[in-house]
Amino acid sequence: MLRISNIEIYYGPVRAINGVSLEVPEGRIVTLLGGNGAGKTTILKTICGLLEDQPDTGVIEFMGKRLNGLNPEQIVRRGITYIQEGRAIFEELTVDENLLMGAYVRRDVHDLRRDRARVLNYFPVLGQRLYQLAGTLSGGEQQMLVIGRGLMANPRLMLLDEPSLGLAPAMVKEVFQIIKTINEEGTTILLVEQNAKMALQIAHYGYLLEAGRIVLSDEAESLLDNQDVRNHYLGIATEVAPKGVTRHKKKKRWR
Amino acid sequence: MFVQLIVSGLATGSLYALLALGLVIIYRTSNVLNFAQGEIAMVSTFVAFTFLETLHIPYLGAFLLAIVTSFLLGAAIEIALLRPARHPTPLGLIIITLGVQQILYGAAGWVWGYDTKVFPSPLSDTKIHRLGSVVLSEVNLWILTASIILMVAFLVFFRYTRLGVAMRAISQNPTTARLMGARTPWIVSLTWAIASVLGAVAGILIAPVTFLDPNMMLNPLLKAFAAATLGGMNSLAGAVVGGGSLGILENLVGGYLTPELKDSVAFFVIVLVLCLRPSGLMGRHYRRRV
Ligand SMILES: Nc1ncnc2c1ncn2[C@@H]1O[C@H](COP(=O)(O)OP(=O)(O)O)[C@@H](O)[C@H]1O
Ligand SMILES: [Mg+2]
């Protein structure tokens, strides 16, 4: 469904992404894992057209058509919804108005009503707060609102950027459960996370990103069993310092 | 006397409110204080004058044509002069709008002259209507009616239509609004167009009272800035409340104290309000959680 081939992304003269390829097949949850600054958000922003003139090289294809050079307004109309990190709600709009904005590109009033009911069914708490300003919601509720707002566009592909960030563990579980349900009901998902353990439990396939490169990719189950992944991402072994191996590799290239 | 002063103050205040609403929607969507707001209104009023006097178009037709002109003028200014400034500083944007103000002022003087003209209007300043114990001149009655209708329409548009909600969304987070599919640059141009229409209506309504010359909007614009600030600068309802209370306040001062102090006392109260409530009467601020 989404195919990224060998892209490079620059911020000015600085290369943030260095030859990344990945694929998201229809109906799946694919997760892109990596630490802070690995380049996860950069990739998502590029897919949805936020970084002008990027990718510098490489191709991004969605449903067989190139996305390169399109702007965000066009890309969302192709059926891709990007749910930004850090809960980018419209604070001074009500919950209801936030949801309305999510459906901005839609004209199909009937289906829209159905999708709205679906969102309120996933997140009953939003139904109780419809006419409250979104800025007054708790962190968890805000995360639910941005996911619900994204669903209002009825996307084919949903790009989720660190939905677990800053949420209490119980809330993380709940949010991931809903992501899984959304996928089971037909939406393809590219899930970006630092919380590898949670992400790999609901994903079908995973990619590991380090310093702008994919260093490993496999079925989610295999990644959960992989020794390196267990050491560095799942925090199971403690004798090696986090990032030790990659730091080592990187220095080799420089010297 | 008291009620009388309040009602006629409200008529003036509603004009401030129209201008202030224009300032606020532009401030919210473009983060710029539009110093050209008054001059756009002044030029539109002169355009209406030309349609009436030179081309002899009937009043309603001239009014509507001037509104269309102001709509296009507002959008054109945004597209031609503000949009190209790609990563502007707030100061740079202010200088641009000040520049536009000077250009329009000079152009109006060049085209129409600096002498004061009488704006022909079917509304009389001397004919009065009685509402109970209150008397209102026909002009003031129309000012009140027209601006209340316009403000209600405007607030309904912002509250309930998709485009109105999108305008408010853009003012809070343009990137996210784009990601939802809002064509942000065009919507911003549209806010400039709408703001200009609000100003043009205010200009045409006020012209029969103040007469017509390139300076006519200087004082009203200053008051509109004060009204918008009083209302919180980013609140639409605040602009309306701010404009209304400013009009009433200065009329009370003019009536009970002395007309000379009208402007001073009005601004004294605003300074006082801002010292006690820096975000204005109805300003709301959410700090972003990062
Ligand atoms: N706007 C920007 N300008 C310059 N460099 C940036 C910008 N945004 C991100 N970067 C850099 O690109 C790299 C990847 O960032 P990002 O994609 O945000 O990482 P992640 O989402 O994985 O934490 C980082 O080194 C970061 O410093
Ligand atoms: Mg990120």
Coordinates of C-alpha atoms and ligand atoms in Angstrom, one line a residue:
Chain A
M1 CA 0.0 0.0 0.0
L2 CA 2.8 2.4 1.0
R3 CA 6.2 1.8 -0.4
I4 CA 9.2 3.9 0.4
S5 CA 12.3 3.3 -1.7
N6 CA 15.7 4.4 -0.7
I7 CA 14.8 8.0 0.5
E8 CA 17.2 10.6 1.7
I9 CA 16.0 13.6 3.7
Y10 CA 17.9 16.7 4.4
Y11 CA 17.3 19.6 6.8
G12 CA 19.3 22.2 5.0
P13 CA 22.7 20.7 4.5
V14 CA 22.2 18.1 7.2
R15 CA 21.1 14.6 6.2
A16 CA 18.6 13.2 8.7
I17 CA 17.5 10.1 6.7
N18 CA 20.0 8.1 4.8
G19 CA 18.7 5.6 2.3
V20 CA 15.6 4.2 4.1
S21 CA 13.3 1.8 2.4
L22 CA 10.2 0.3 4.0
E23 CA 6.8 -1.1 3.0
V24 CA 3.4 -1.1 4.7
P25 CA 1.1 -3.7 3.2
E26 CA -2.6 -3.1 3.2
G27 CA -4.4 -4.2 6.3
R28 CA -1.3 -4.4 8.5
I29 CA 0.2 -2.6 11.4
V30 CA 3.8 -1.9 10.7
T31 CA 5.9 -0.3 13.4
L32 CA 8.9 1.9 13.0
L33 CA 11.0 1.8 16.2
G34 CA 13.9 4.0 17.3
G35 CA 15.2 6.2 20.0
N36 CA 15.0 9.9 20.3
G37 CA 16.4 11.7 17.2
A38 CA 16.6 8.6 15.1
G39 CA 14.5 10.2 12.4
K40 CA 11.1 8.6 12.8
T41 CA 9.1 11.9 12.8
T42 CA 11.1 13.1 9.9
I43 CA 10.0 10.1 7.8
L44 CA 6.4 10.6 8.7
K45 CA 6.5 14.3 8.0
T46 CA 8.0 13.5 4.6
I47 CA 5.3 11.0 3.7
C48 CA 2.5 13.4 4.4
G49 CA 4.3 16.3 2.5
L50 CA 5.1 18.6 5.4
L51 CA 8.8 18.9 4.5
E52 CA 9.0 20.9 1.3
D53 CA 11.2 19.5 -1.5
Q54 CA 11.8 16.3 0.5
P55 CA 12.7 13.5 0.0
D56 CA 15.8 14.7 -1.7
T57 CA 16.2 11.4 -3.5
G58 CA 14.1 8.2 -3.5
V59 CA 10.4 7.5 -4.1
I60 CA 7.3 7.4 -1.9
E61 CA 4.4 5.5 -3.5
F62 CA 0.9 5.1 -2.1
M63 CA -1.5 2.7 -3.9
G64 CA 0.9 2.6 -6.8
K65 CA 1.1 6.4 -7.2
R66 CA 4.0 8.7 -6.3
L67 CA 3.5 11.1 -3.5
N68 CA 6.7 13.0 -4.1
G69 CA 6.1 16.7 -4.6
L70 CA 2.5 16.8 -3.3
N71 CA 1.5 19.1 -0.5
P72 CA -0.2 17.9 2.8
E73 CA -3.6 19.2 1.6
Q74 CA -3.4 16.9 -1.5
I75 CA -2.0 13.9 0.4
V76 CA -4.7 13.8 3.0
R77 CA -7.2 13.7 0.2
R78 CA -5.5 10.5 -1.0
G79 CA -6.5 8.8 2.2
I80 CA -3.4 9.3 4.5
T81 CA -3.9 10.8 7.9
Y82 CA -0.9 11.8 10.0
I83 CA -1.4 11.9 13.7
Q84 CA 1.4 14.1 15.0
E85 CA 3.4 13.5 18.2
G86 CA 2.7 15.5 21.2
R87 CA -1.1 15.7 20.9
A88 CA -1.6 18.5 18.5
I89 CA -5.2 19.4 19.4
F90 CA -6.9 22.7 18.7
E91 CA -7.1 23.8 22.4
E92 CA -9.5 26.5 21.9
L93 CA -12.0 24.5 19.8
T94 CA -14.4 22.2 21.5
V95 CA -14.0 18.5 21.3
D96 CA -16.8 18.4 18.8
E97 CA -15.2 21.1 16.6
N98 CA -11.9 19.2 16.7
L99 CA -13.7 16.1 15.4
L100 CA -15.3 18.2 12.7
M101 CA -11.9 19.5 11.6
G102 CA -10.8 15.9 11.3
A103 CA -13.5 15.4 8.7
Y104 CA -12.6 18.5 6.8
V105 CA -12.0 16.9 3.5
R106 CA -15.2 14.8 3.5
R107 CA -18.5 15.5 1.8
D108 CA -20.3 12.2 2.5
V109 CA -22.6 13.3 5.3
H110 CA -24.2 9.9 5.8
D111 CA -21.0 8.0 6.2
L112 CA -19.6 10.8 8.3
R113 CA -22.3 10.3 10.9
R114 CA -21.5 6.6 11.0
D115 CA -17.8 7.3 11.5
R116 CA -18.5 9.8 14.2
A117 CA -20.6 7.3 16.1
R118 CA -17.7 4.8 15.7
V119 CA -15.2 7.3 17.2
L120 CA -17.5 8.0 20.1
N121 CA -17.9 4.3 20.6
Y122 CA -14.1 3.8 20.8
F123 CA -13.7 6.8 23.1
P124 CA -16.9 7.2 25.1
V125 CA -15.1 9.9 27.2
L126 CA -15.1 12.2 24.2
G127 CA -18.8 11.8 24.0
Q128 CA -19.2 13.1 27.5
R129 CA -16.9 16.1 26.8
L130 CA -18.2 17.1 23.3
Y131 CA -18.8 20.7 24.1
Q132 CA -15.9 21.3 26.3
L133 CA -12.8 23.1 25.1
A134 CA -10.2 20.5 24.1
G135 CA -7.5 22.4 26.1
T136 CA -9.3 21.4 29.2
L137 CA -8.9 17.6 28.6
S138 CA -6.4 15.5 30.4
G139 CA -3.3 14.2 28.6
G140 CA -4.9 10.8 27.9
E141 CA -8.1 12.3 26.8
Q142 CA -6.2 14.5 24.4
Q143 CA -4.4 11.5 22.9
M144 CA -7.8 9.9 22.4
L145 CA -9.1 13.0 20.8
V146 CA -6.2 13.2 18.2
I147 CA -6.7 9.6 17.3
G148 CA -10.5 10.0 17.1
R149 CA -10.0 13.2 15.0
G150 CA -7.7 11.3 12.7
L151 CA -10.3 8.5 12.3
M152 CA -12.9 11.1 11.3
A153 CA -11.2 11.4 7.9
N154 CA -11.8 7.7 7.4
P155 CA -8.3 7.2 6.2
R156 CA -6.9 4.2 4.4
L157 CA -3.6 4.6 6.0
M158 CA -3.0 6.1 9.4
L159 CA 0.5 7.4 10.4
L160 CA 0.7 7.4 14.2
D161 CA 3.6 9.3 15.8
E162 CA 4.4 8.1 19.4
P163 CA 0.9 7.8 20.7
S164 CA 2.2 6.4 24.0
L165 CA 4.4 9.4 24.8
G166 CA 3.8 10.8 28.2
L167 CA 0.8 8.6 29.0
A168 CA 0.4 6.6 32.2
P169 CA 0.9 2.8 31.7
A170 CA -2.7 1.9 32.0
M171 CA -3.6 4.6 29.4
V172 CA -0.9 3.3 27.1
K173 CA -2.5 -0.2 27.2
E174 CA -5.9 1.2 26.4
V175 CA -4.7 3.3 23.5
F176 CA -2.8 0.4 22.0
Q177 CA -5.8 -1.8 22.3
I178 CA -7.9 0.7 20.4
I179 CA -5.2 1.0 17.7
K180 CA -5.4 -2.7 17.3
T181 CA -9.1 -2.6 17.0
I182 CA -8.9 0.2 14.4
N183 CA -6.6 -1.9 12.3
E184 CA -8.9 -5.0 12.7
E185 CA -11.7 -2.9 11.3
G186 CA -9.8 -2.2 8.1
T187 CA -7.4 0.7 8.6
T188 CA -3.8 0.2 7.7
I189 CA -1.4 1.6 10.3
L190 CA 2.2 2.8 10.3
L191 CA 3.0 3.1 14.0
V192 CA 6.1 5.0 15.1
E193 CA 7.2 4.3 18.7
Q194 CA 9.9 4.3 21.2
N195 CA 8.0 1.9 23.4
A196 CA 9.1 -1.1 21.4
K197 CA 7.5 -3.7 23.7
M198 CA 4.0 -2.3 23.4
A199 CA 4.3 -1.6 19.7
L200 CA 5.7 -5.1 18.8
Q201 CA 2.8 -6.7 20.7
I202 CA 0.2 -5.3 18.3
A203 CA 2.3 -4.9 15.1
H204 CA 2.7 -7.5 12.4
Y205 CA 6.0 -6.2 11.2
G206 CA 8.7 -3.9 12.5
Y207 CA 11.6 -1.8 11.4
L208 CA 14.4 -0.5 13.6
L209 CA 15.7 2.9 12.8
E210 CA 19.0 4.3 14.1
A211 CA 20.6 7.6 13.2
G212 CA 18.6 7.8 10.0
R213 CA 19.2 4.2 8.8
I214 CA 17.1 1.0 9.0
V215 CA 19.3 -1.4 11.0
L216 CA 16.9 -4.3 11.3
S217 CA 13.5 -5.4 10.1
D218 CA 11.5 -8.5 10.7
E219 CA 8.2 -10.0 11.7
A220 CA 7.1 -8.5 15.0
E221 CA 7.3 -11.8 16.8
S222 CA 10.8 -12.5 15.7
L223 CA 11.9 -9.0 16.8
L224 CA 10.4 -9.6 20.2
D225 CA 12.7 -12.7 20.4
N226 CA 15.7 -11.1 18.9
Q227 CA 18.6 -10.8 21.3
D228 CA 19.8 -7.3 20.2
V229 CA 16.3 -6.0 20.3
R230 CA 15.8 -7.4 23.8
N231 CA 19.0 -5.8 25.0
H232 CA 18.6 -2.4 23.5
Y233 CA 14.9 -1.7 23.0
L234 CA 13.1 -3.9 25.5
G235 CA 15.4 -3.2 28.4
I236 CA 15.6 -6.8 29.3
A237 CA 19.4 -7.2 29.6
T238 CA 21.3 -4.5 31.5
E239 CA 25.0 -5.3 31.2
V240 CA 25.4 -3.4 27.9
A241 CA 24.8 0.4 28.0
P242 CA 21.9 1.5 25.8
K243 CA 23.0 2.4 22.3
G244 CA 26.4 0.8 22.9
V245 CA 26.5 -1.3 19.8
T246 CA 25.4 1.4 17.4
R247 CA 27.7 4.0 18.9
H248 CA 30.5 1.6 18.3
K249 CA 29.5 1.0 14.7
K250 CA 29.2 4.7 14.0
K251 CA 32.6 5.6 15.4
K252 CA 34.2 2.9 13.2
R253 CA 32.8 4.7 10.1
W254 CA 34.3 8.0 11.2
R255 CA 37.8 6.9 12.1
Chain B
M1 CA -30.2 61.2 29.5
F2 CA -28.2 58.2 30.8
V3 CA -30.0 55.7 28.6
Q4 CA -29.8 58.1 25.7
L5 CA -26.1 58.4 26.0
I6 CA -25.7 54.6 26.2
V7 CA -27.8 54.0 23.1
S8 CA -26.0 56.5 21.0
G9 CA -22.7 55.4 22.4
L10 CA -23.6 51.9 21.4
A11 CA -24.0 53.1 17.8
T12 CA -20.5 54.5 17.7
G13 CA -19.2 51.5 19.6
S14 CA -20.7 49.0 17.1
L15 CA -18.6 50.6 14.4
Y16 CA -15.5 50.2 16.6
A17 CA -16.6 46.6 17.0
L18 CA -16.8 46.0 13.3
L19 CA -13.3 47.3 12.8
A20 CA -12.0 45.4 15.8
L21 CA -13.5 42.1 14.6
G22 CA -11.5 42.6 11.4
L23 CA -8.4 43.2 13.4
V24 CA -8.9 40.2 15.6
I25 CA -9.6 37.7 12.8
I26 CA -6.5 38.8 11.0
Y27 CA -4.4 38.8 14.1
R28 CA -5.6 35.3 14.9
T29 CA -5.0 33.8 11.5
S30 CA -1.9 35.7 10.4
N31 CA -0.4 36.9 13.7
V32 CA -0.2 40.4 12.4
L33 CA -1.6 43.7 13.6
N34 CA -3.2 45.1 10.5
F35 CA -2.5 48.8 10.5
A36 CA -4.0 49.0 7.0
Q37 CA -7.4 48.0 8.2
G38 CA -8.6 51.6 8.5
E39 CA -7.2 52.7 5.2
I40 CA -8.7 49.7 3.4
A41 CA -12.1 50.9 4.8
M42 CA -11.4 54.5 3.8
V43 CA -10.5 53.5 0.2
S44 CA -13.6 51.3 0.0
T45 CA -15.7 54.3 1.2
F46 CA -14.2 56.5 -1.5
V47 CA -15.0 53.8 -4.0
A48 CA -18.6 53.8 -2.9
F49 CA -18.5 57.6 -3.2
T50 CA -17.2 57.4 -6.8
F51 CA -19.9 54.9 -7.7
L52 CA -22.5 57.2 -6.2
E53 CA -21.3 60.6 -7.4
T54 CA -19.4 60.0 -10.6
L55 CA -21.2 57.0 -12.0
H56 CA -24.6 57.8 -10.5
I57 CA -25.3 54.3 -9.4
P58 CA -28.1 54.0 -6.8
Y59 CA -27.1 53.8 -3.2
L60 CA -27.7 50.1 -2.6
G61 CA -25.8 49.2 -5.8
A62 CA -22.9 51.4 -5.0
F63 CA -22.8 50.0 -1.5
L64 CA -22.6 46.4 -2.8
L65 CA -20.0 47.2 -5.4
A66 CA -17.9 48.9 -2.7
I67 CA -18.2 45.8 -0.6
V68 CA -17.0 43.6 -3.4
T69 CA -14.1 46.0 -4.0
S70 CA -13.1 45.8 -0.4
F71 CA -13.3 42.0 -0.5
L72 CA -10.9 41.9 -3.5
L73 CA -8.7 44.6 -2.1
G74 CA -8.2 42.8 1.2
A75 CA -7.4 39.5 -0.5
A76 CA -5.1 41.2 -3.0
I77 CA -3.1 42.8 -0.2
E78 CA -2.6 39.5 1.5
I79 CA -1.7 37.6 -1.6
A80 CA 0.6 40.3 -3.1
L81 CA 2.3 41.6 0.0
L82 CA 2.0 39.4 3.0
R83 CA 2.1 35.9 1.5
P84 CA 5.5 36.4 -0.3
A85 CA 7.1 37.2 3.1
R86 CA 7.9 33.6 3.8
H87 CA 9.5 33.5 7.2
P88 CA 8.6 36.9 8.5
T89 CA 9.3 38.4 11.9
P90 CA 6.3 39.9 13.7
L91 CA 8.0 43.3 13.3
G92 CA 8.5 42.8 9.6
L93 CA 4.8 42.0 9.2
I94 CA 3.8 45.1 11.1
I95 CA 6.0 47.2 8.9
I96 CA 4.4 45.7 5.8
T97 CA 0.9 46.6 7.0
L98 CA 2.2 50.1 7.9
G99 CA 3.6 50.3 4.4
V100 CA 0.2 49.3 2.9
Q101 CA -1.5 51.9 5.1
Q102 CA 0.8 54.7 3.8
I103 CA 0.4 53.5 0.2
L104 CA -3.4 53.5 0.4
Y105 CA -3.4 56.8 2.2
G106 CA -1.2 58.5 -0.4
A107 CA -3.1 56.9 -3.3
A108 CA -6.4 58.0 -1.9
G109 CA -5.1 61.6 -1.5
W110 CA -3.8 61.5 -5.1
V111 CA -7.0 60.1 -6.6
W112 CA -9.7 61.8 -4.6
G113 CA -7.8 64.8 -3.0
Y114 CA -7.3 65.7 0.7
D115 CA -10.3 68.0 0.9
T116 CA -13.3 66.9 2.9
K117 CA -16.3 65.7 0.9
V118 CA -19.9 65.2 1.9
F119 CA -20.8 61.6 1.5
P120 CA -24.2 61.5 -0.2
S121 CA -26.5 59.2 1.8
P122 CA -30.2 58.5 1.8
L123 CA -29.9 58.4 5.6
S124 CA -30.4 61.6 7.4
D125 CA -28.4 62.7 10.3
T126 CA -31.1 65.1 11.5
K127 CA -34.2 63.0 11.1
I128 CA -34.9 61.2 14.4
H129 CA -36.7 58.1 15.5
R130 CA -38.2 57.7 19.0
L131 CA -37.9 54.5 20.9
G132 CA -39.7 55.2 24.1
S133 CA -37.8 57.9 25.8
V134 CA -34.7 57.5 23.6
V135 CA -34.2 59.4 20.4
L136 CA -32.0 58.1 17.7
S137 CA -31.0 59.8 14.5
E138 CA -31.8 57.8 11.4
V139 CA -28.1 57.3 10.6
N140 CA -27.4 55.9 14.1
L141 CA -30.4 53.6 13.9
W142 CA -29.1 52.2 10.7
I143 CA -25.6 51.9 12.0
L144 CA -26.9 50.0 15.0
T145 CA -29.1 47.7 12.9
A146 CA -26.6 47.0 10.2
S147 CA -23.7 46.3 12.5
I148 CA -25.7 44.1 14.8
I149 CA -26.9 42.0 11.8
L150 CA -23.4 41.8 10.4
M151 CA -21.9 40.8 13.7
V152 CA -24.4 38.1 14.4
A153 CA -23.9 36.7 10.9
F154 CA -20.2 36.8 11.4
L155 CA -20.2 35.1 14.8
V156 CA -22.6 32.4 13.5
F157 CA -20.3 31.9 10.5
F158 CA -17.3 31.5 12.8
R159 CA -19.1 29.3 15.3
Y160 CA -21.0 26.9 13.1
T161 CA -19.7 26.6 9.6
R162 CA -16.9 24.3 8.5
L163 CA -14.9 27.2 7.0
G164 CA -15.4 29.3 10.2
V165 CA -14.2 26.5 12.4
A166 CA -11.2 26.0 10.1
M167 CA -10.3 29.6 10.4
R168 CA -10.2 29.3 14.1
A169 CA -8.2 26.1 13.9
I170 CA -5.7 27.7 11.6
S171 CA -5.2 30.5 14.1
Q172 CA -4.2 27.9 16.7
N173 CA -2.2 25.4 14.7
P174 CA -1.8 26.0 11.0
T175 CA 0.3 22.9 10.4
T176 CA -2.3 20.6 12.0
A177 CA -5.1 22.3 10.1
R178 CA -3.2 21.7 6.8
L179 CA -2.8 18.0 7.7
M180 CA -6.6 17.9 8.0
G181 CA -6.8 19.2 4.5
A182 CA -7.5 22.9 5.0
R183 CA -6.0 24.9 2.2
T184 CA -4.4 27.3 4.7
P185 CA -3.0 30.1 2.4
W186 CA -6.4 30.6 0.7
I187 CA -8.3 30.6 4.0
V188 CA -5.9 33.2 5.3
S189 CA -6.5 35.3 2.2
L190 CA -10.2 34.9 2.8
T191 CA -9.9 36.2 6.4
W192 CA -8.3 39.4 5.0
A193 CA -11.1 39.7 2.5
I194 CA -13.7 39.3 5.2
A195 CA -11.9 41.7 7.6
S196 CA -11.8 44.3 4.8
V197 CA -15.5 43.9 4.2
L198 CA -16.2 44.5 7.9
G199 CA -14.1 47.7 7.7
A200 CA -15.8 48.8 4.5
V201 CA -19.2 48.5 6.1
A202 CA -18.0 50.5 9.0
G203 CA -16.5 53.2 6.7
I204 CA -19.6 53.6 4.6
L205 CA -21.8 53.7 7.7
I206 CA -19.7 56.3 9.4
A207 CA -19.0 58.5 6.4
P208 CA -22.3 60.5 6.5
V209 CA -21.4 61.5 10.0
T210 CA -17.7 62.2 9.8
F211 CA -17.6 63.3 6.2
L212 CA -15.1 61.9 3.7
D213 CA -11.4 62.5 3.5
P214 CA -8.3 60.3 3.7
N215 CA -8.0 60.9 7.4
M216 CA -11.4 59.7 8.3
M217 CA -10.5 56.3 9.7
L218 CA -7.4 57.3 11.8
N219 CA -9.3 57.9 15.0
P220 CA -11.8 55.0 14.5
L221 CA -9.0 52.6 13.8
L222 CA -7.2 53.7 17.0
K223 CA -10.4 53.0 18.9
A224 CA -10.8 49.7 17.2
F225 CA -7.3 48.6 18.3
A226 CA -8.2 49.7 21.8
A227 CA -11.5 47.8 21.6
A228 CA -9.8 44.7 20.4
T229 CA -7.1 44.9 23.1
L230 CA -9.8 45.5 25.7
G231 CA -11.6 42.4 24.5
G232 CA -8.4 40.3 24.6
M233 CA -7.2 40.6 21.0
N234 CA -7.8 37.0 20.2
S235 CA -11.5 36.8 21.2
L236 CA -14.2 37.6 18.7
A237 CA -16.9 38.1 21.3
G238 CA -14.3 40.2 23.1
A239 CA -13.9 42.5 20.2
V240 CA -17.7 43.1 20.1
V241 CA -17.9 43.7 23.9
G242 CA -14.7 45.8 23.8
G243 CA -16.1 48.0 20.9
G244 CA -19.5 48.4 22.6
S245 CA -18.2 49.3 26.0
L246 CA -15.6 51.7 24.5
G247 CA -18.4 53.6 22.6
I248 CA -20.6 53.8 25.6
L249 CA -17.8 54.9 27.9
E250 CA -16.6 57.7 25.7
N251 CA -20.2 58.9 25.2
L252 CA -20.8 58.9 28.9
V253 CA -17.6 60.9 29.5
G254 CA -18.6 63.3 26.7
G255 CA -22.1 63.7 28.1
Y256 CA -21.4 64.1 31.8
L257 CA -17.8 65.5 31.9
T258 CA -16.6 67.2 28.8
P259 CA -16.2 66.1 25.2
E260 CA -12.5 67.1 25.3
L261 CA -11.8 64.2 27.7
K262 CA -13.7 61.6 25.6
D263 CA -10.6 60.0 24.1
S264 CA -8.3 60.3 27.2
V265 CA -10.7 58.8 29.7
A266 CA -11.5 55.9 27.3
F267 CA -7.9 55.1 26.9
F268 CA -7.2 55.6 30.6
V269 CA -9.8 52.9 31.4
I270 CA -8.2 50.6 28.8
V271 CA -4.8 51.0 30.4
L272 CA -6.3 50.3 33.7
V273 CA -8.0 47.1 32.5
L274 CA -4.8 45.9 30.9
C275 CA -2.9 46.5 34.1
L276 CA -5.4 44.5 36.1
R277 CA -6.2 41.8 33.4
P278 CA -3.3 41.7 30.9
S279 CA -5.2 39.3 28.6
G280 CA -8.1 41.6 28.3
L281 CA -11.7 41.2 29.4
M282 CA -12.4 38.0 27.4
G283 CA -8.9 36.8 26.5
R284 CA -8.2 33.2 27.1
H285 CA -4.8 31.6 27.0
Y286 CA -3.9 27.9 27.1
R287 CA -0.3 27.2 27.6
R288 CA 0.7 24.5 25.2
R289 CA 1.8 21.3 26.8
V290 CA 4.9 20.0 25.1
Ligands
LIG1 N1 13.4 21.2 11.8 C1 14.6 20.6 11.9 N2 15.7 21.2 11.5 C2 16.9 20.6 11.6 N3 17.1 19.3 12.1 C3 16.0 18.7 12.5 C4 14.7 19.2 12.5 N4 13.8 18.3 12.9 C5 14.6 17.3 13.3 N5 15.9 17.4 13.1 C6 16.9 16.5 13.3 O1 16.7 15.3 12.6 C7 16.9 14.2 13.3 C8 15.7 13.3 13.4 O2 14.7 14.0 14.2 P1 13.3 13.3 14.4 O3 12.8 12.9 13.1 O4 12.4 14.3 15.1 O5 13.6 12.1 15.3 P2 12.6 11.2 16.1 O6 11.2 11.5 15.7 O7 13.0 9.8 15.8 O8 12.8 11.4 17.6 C9 17.4 14.7 14.7 O9 18.8 14.6 14.7 C10 17.0 16.1 14.7 O10 17.9 16.9 15.5
MG2 MG 9.6 12.1 16.9

